PDB file of C-alpha atoms in Angstrom:
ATOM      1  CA  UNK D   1       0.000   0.000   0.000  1.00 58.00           C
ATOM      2  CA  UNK D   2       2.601   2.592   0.706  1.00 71.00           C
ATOM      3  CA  UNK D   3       4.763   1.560  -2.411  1.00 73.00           C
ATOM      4  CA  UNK D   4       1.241   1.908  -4.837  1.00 78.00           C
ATOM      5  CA  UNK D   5       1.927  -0.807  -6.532  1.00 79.00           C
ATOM      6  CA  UNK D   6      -0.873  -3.716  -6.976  1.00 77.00           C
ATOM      7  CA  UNK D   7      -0.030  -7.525  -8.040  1.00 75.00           C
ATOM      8  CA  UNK D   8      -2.275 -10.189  -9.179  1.00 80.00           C
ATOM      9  CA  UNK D   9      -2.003 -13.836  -9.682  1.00 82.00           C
ATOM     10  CA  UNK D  10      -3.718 -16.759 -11.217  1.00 85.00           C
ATOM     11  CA  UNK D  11      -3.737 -20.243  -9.226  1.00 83.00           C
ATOM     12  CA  UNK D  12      -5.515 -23.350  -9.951  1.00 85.00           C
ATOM     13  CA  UNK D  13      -6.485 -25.529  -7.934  1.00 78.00           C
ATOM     14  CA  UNK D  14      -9.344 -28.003  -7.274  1.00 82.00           C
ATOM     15  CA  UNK D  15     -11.035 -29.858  -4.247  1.00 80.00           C
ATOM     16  CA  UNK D  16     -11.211 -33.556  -3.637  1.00 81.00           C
ATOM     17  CA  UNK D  17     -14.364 -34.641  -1.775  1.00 83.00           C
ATOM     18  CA  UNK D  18     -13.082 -37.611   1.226  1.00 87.00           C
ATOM     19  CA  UNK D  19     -15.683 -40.371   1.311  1.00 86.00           C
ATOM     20  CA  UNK D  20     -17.303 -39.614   4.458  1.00 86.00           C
ATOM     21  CA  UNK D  21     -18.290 -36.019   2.520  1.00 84.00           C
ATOM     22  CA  UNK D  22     -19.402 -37.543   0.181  1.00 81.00           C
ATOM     23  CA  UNK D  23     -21.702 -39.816   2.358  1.00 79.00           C
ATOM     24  CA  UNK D  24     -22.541 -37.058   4.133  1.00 80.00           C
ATOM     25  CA  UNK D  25     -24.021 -35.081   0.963  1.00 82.00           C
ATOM     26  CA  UNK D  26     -25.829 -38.262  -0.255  1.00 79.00           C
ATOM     27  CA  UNK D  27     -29.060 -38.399  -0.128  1.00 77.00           C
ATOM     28  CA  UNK D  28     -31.242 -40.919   2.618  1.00 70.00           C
ATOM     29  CA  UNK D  29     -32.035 -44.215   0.832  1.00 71.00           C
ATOM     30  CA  UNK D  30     -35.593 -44.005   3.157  1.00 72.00           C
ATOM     31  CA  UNK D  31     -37.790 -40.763   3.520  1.00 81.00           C
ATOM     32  CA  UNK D  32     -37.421 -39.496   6.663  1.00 87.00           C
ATOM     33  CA  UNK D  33     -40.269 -40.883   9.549  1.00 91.00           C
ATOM     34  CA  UNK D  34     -43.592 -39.094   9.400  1.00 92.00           C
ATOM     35  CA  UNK D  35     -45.986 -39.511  12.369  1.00 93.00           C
ATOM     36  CA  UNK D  36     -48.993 -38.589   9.542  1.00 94.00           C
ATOM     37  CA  UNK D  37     -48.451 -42.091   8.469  1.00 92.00           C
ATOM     38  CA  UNK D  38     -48.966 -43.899  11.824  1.00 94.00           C
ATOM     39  CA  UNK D  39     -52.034 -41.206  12.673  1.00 94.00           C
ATOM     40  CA  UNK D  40     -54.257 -42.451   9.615  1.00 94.00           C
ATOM     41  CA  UNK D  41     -57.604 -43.106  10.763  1.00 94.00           C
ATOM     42  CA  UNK D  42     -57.847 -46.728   9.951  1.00 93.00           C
ATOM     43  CA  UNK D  43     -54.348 -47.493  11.315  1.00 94.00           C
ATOM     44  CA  UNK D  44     -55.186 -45.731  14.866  1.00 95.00           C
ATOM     45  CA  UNK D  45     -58.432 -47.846  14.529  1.00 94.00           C
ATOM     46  CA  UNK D  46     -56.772 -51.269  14.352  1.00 94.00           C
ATOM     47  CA  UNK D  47     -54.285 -49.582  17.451  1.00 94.00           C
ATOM     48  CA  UNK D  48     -56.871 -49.086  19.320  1.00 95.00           C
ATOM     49  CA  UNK D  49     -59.173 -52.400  18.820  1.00 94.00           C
ATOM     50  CA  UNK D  50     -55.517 -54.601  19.561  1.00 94.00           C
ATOM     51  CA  UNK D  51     -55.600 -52.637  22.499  1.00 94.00           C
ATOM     52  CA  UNK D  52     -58.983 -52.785  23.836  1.00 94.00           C
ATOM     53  CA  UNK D  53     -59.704 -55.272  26.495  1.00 94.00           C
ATOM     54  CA  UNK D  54     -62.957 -57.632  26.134  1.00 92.00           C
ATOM     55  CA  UNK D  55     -64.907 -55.472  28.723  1.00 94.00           C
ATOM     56  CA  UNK D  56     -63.708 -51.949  29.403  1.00 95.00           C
ATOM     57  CA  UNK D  57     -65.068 -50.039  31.942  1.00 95.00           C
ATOM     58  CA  UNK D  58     -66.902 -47.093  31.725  1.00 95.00           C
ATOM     59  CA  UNK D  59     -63.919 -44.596  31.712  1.00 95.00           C
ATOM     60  CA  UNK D  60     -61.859 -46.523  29.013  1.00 95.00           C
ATOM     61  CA  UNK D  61     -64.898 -47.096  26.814  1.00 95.00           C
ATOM     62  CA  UNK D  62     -65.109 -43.577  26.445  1.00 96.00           C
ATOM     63  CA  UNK D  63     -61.262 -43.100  25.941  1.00 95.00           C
ATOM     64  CA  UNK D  64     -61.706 -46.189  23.572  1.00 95.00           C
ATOM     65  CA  UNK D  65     -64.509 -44.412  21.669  1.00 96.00           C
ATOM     66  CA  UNK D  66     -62.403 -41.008  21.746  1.00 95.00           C
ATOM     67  CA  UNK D  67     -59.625 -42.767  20.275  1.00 95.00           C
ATOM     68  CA  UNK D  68     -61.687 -44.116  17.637  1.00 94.00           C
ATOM     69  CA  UNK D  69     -63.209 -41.079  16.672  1.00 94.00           C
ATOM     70  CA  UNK D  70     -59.972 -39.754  15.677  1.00 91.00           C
ATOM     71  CA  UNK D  71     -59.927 -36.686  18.373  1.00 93.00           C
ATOM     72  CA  UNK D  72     -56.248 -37.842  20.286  1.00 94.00           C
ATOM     73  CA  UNK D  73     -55.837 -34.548  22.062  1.00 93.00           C
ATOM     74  CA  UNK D  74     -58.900 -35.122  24.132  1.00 94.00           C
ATOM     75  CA  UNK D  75     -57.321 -38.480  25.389  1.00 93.00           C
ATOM     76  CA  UNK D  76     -55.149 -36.015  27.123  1.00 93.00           C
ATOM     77  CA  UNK D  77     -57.889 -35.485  29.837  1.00 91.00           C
ATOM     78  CA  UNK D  78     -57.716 -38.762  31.699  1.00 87.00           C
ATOM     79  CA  UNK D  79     -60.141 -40.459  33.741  1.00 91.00           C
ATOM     80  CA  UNK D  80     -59.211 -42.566  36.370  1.00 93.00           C
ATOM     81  CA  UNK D  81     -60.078 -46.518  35.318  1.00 94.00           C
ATOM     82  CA  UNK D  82     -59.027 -49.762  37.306  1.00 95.00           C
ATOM     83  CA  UNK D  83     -55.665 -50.683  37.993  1.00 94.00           C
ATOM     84  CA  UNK D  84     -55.980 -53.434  35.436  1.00 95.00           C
ATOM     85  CA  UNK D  85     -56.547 -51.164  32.608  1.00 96.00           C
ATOM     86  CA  UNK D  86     -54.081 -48.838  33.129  1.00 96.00           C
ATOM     87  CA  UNK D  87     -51.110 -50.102  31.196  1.00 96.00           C
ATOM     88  CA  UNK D  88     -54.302 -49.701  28.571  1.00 96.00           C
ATOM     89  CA  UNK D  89     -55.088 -46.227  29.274  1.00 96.00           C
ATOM     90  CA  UNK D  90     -51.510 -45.100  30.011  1.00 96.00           C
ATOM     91  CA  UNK D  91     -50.747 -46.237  25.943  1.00 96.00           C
ATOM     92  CA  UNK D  92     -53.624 -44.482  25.002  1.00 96.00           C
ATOM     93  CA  UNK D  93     -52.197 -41.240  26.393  1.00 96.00           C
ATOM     94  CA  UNK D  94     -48.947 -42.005  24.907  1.00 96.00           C
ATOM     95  CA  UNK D  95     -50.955 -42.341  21.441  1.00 96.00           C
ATOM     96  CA  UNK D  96     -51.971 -38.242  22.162  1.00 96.00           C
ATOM     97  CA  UNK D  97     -48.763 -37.739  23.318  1.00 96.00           C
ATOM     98  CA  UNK D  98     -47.334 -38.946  20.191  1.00 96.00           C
ATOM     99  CA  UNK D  99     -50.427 -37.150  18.273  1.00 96.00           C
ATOM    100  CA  UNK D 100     -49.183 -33.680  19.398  1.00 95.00           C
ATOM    101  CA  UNK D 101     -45.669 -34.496  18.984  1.00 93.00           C
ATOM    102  CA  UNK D 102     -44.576 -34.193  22.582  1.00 94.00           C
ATOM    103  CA  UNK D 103     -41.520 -36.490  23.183  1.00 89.00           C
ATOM    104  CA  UNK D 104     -42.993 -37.490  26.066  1.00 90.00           C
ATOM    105  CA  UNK D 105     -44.989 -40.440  24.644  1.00 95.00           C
ATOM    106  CA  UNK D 106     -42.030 -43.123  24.669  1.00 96.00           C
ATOM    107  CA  UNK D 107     -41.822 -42.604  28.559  1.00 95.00           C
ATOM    108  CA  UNK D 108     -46.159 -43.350  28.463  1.00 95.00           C
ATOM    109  CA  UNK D 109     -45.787 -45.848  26.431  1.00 96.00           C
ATOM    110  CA  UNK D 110     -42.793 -47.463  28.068  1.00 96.00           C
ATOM    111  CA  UNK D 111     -44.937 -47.009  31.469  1.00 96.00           C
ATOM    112  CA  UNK D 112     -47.981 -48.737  29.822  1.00 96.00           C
ATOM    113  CA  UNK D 113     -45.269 -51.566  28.922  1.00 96.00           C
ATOM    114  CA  UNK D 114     -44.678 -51.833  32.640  1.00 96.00           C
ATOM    115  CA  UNK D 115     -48.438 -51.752  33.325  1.00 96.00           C
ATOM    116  CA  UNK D 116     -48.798 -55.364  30.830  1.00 94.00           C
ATOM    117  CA  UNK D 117     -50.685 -53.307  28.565  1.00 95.00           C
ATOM    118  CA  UNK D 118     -50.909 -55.151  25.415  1.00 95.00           C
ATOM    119  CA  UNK D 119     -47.316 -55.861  24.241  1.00 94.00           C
ATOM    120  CA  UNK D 120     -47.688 -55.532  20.079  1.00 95.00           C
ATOM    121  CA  UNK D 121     -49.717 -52.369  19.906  1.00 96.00           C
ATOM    122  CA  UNK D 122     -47.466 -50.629  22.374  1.00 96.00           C
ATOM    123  CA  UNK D 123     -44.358 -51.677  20.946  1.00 97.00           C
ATOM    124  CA  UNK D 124     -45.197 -50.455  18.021  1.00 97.00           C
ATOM    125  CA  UNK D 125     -46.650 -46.910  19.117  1.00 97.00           C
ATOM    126  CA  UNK D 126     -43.227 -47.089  21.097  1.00 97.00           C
ATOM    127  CA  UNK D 127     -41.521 -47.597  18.191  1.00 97.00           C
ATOM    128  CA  UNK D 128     -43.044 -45.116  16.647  1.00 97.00           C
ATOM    129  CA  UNK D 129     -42.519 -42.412  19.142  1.00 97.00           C
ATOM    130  CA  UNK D 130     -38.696 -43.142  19.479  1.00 97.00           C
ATOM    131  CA  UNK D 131     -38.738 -42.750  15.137  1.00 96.00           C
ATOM    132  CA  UNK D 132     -40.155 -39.422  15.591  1.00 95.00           C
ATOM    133  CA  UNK D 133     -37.302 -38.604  17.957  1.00 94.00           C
ATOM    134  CA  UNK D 134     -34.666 -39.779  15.626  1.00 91.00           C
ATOM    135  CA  UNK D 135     -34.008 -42.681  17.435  1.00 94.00           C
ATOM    136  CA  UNK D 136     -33.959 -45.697  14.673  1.00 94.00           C
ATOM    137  CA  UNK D 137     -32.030 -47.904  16.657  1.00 95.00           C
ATOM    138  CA  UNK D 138     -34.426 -48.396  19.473  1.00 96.00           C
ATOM    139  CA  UNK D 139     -37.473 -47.566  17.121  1.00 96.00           C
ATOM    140  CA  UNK D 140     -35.871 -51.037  14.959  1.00 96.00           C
ATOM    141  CA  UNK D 141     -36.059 -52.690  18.635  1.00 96.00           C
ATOM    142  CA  UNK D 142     -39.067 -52.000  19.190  1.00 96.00           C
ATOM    143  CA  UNK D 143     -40.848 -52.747  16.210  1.00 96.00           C
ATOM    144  CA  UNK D 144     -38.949 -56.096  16.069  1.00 96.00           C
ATOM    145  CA  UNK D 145     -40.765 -56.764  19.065  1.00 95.00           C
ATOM    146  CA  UNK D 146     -43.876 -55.661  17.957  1.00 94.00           C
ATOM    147  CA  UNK D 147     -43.268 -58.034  14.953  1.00 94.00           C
ATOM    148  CA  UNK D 148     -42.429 -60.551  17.012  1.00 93.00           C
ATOM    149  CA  UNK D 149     -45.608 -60.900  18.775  1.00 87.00           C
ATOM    150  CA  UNK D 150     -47.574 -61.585  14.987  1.00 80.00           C
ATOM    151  CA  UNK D 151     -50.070 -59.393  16.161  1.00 83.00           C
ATOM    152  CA  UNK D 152     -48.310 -56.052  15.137  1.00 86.00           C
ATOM    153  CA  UNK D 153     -49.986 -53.532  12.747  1.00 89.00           C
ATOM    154  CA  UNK D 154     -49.468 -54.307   9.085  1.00 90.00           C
ATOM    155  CA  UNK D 155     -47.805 -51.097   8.772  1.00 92.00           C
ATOM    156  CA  UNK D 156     -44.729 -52.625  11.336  1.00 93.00           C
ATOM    157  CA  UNK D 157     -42.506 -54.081   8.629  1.00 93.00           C
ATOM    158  CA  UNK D 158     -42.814 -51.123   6.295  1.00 93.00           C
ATOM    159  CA  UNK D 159     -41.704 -48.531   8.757  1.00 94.00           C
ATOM    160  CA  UNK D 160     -39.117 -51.180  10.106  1.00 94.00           C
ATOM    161  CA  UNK D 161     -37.383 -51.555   6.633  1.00 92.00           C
ATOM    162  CA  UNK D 162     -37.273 -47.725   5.739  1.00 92.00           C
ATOM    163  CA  UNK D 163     -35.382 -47.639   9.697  1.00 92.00           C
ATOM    164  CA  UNK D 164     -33.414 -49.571   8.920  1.00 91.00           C
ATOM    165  CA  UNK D 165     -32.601 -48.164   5.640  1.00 86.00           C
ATOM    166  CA  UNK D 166     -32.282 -44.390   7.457  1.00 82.00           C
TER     167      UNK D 166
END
């Protein structure tokens, strides 16, 4: 700058992409998990017939009937119910939970687990809840067990393979 003078130079060069870039950059071989999928009307209807007992009191009847209707935020109200159907009602909350996208549903679901709620249903809403968190791994665990069961949702191996594909 003091001198006034300016200089200019031409270099080439190039860049050379490693192979984790390059895996990095490349696109998912499965669409990414979308809860919309799961929260179709006729597969929450099949959810929540596998999960129904043979006679439900009063208070899960009506959270049975919500559930069916399609309205999951107003499973969010709970009524009390007996402590056998609790594991039942506790993955019915964990289906609004998951609804409304609140992370919280894997620890409802995981509780209604605990509470012998009906294993294939719940491990699959489980599963379901830890996909929407990003979690394949355990979401694959879960639906395995789901799977495992035979009674799991027919929709189980499809979001199982595009898991395991993410």
């Amino acid at each position: 700058k003091m001198a006034g003078t300016n200089t200019s130079t031409d270099a080439d060069f190039s860049i050379a992409a490693t192979p984790s870039s390059l895996l990095a950059d490349a696109p998912p071989l499965a669409r990414p998990f979308r809860r919309e999928t799961v929260l179709d009307p006729t597969v929450v209807s099949g959810l929540v017939d596998s999960l129904a007992p043979a006679q439900p009191s009063a208070a899960l009847a009506r959270a049975l009937q919500i559930a069916r209707s399609g309205k999951l935020v107003d499973l969010l109200v709970e009524e009390p119910v007996p402590p056998a159907e609790s594991g039942v009602r506790a993955a019915l909350s964990g289906l609004a939970y998951f609804a409304v996208g609140d992370a919280g549903a894997a620890v409802l679901l995981q509780r209604a687990l605990d509470q012998h709620a009906p294993a294939a249903p719940t491990q699959f809403l489980l599963g379901c809840a830890r996909a929407a968190q990003g979690r394949d791994a355990d979401a694959v665990a879960a639906w395995r067990s789901s799977i495992a069961s035979e009674s799991a949702p027919t929709l189980a191996p499809r979001l199982l393979a595009e898991a395991l594909f993410r």
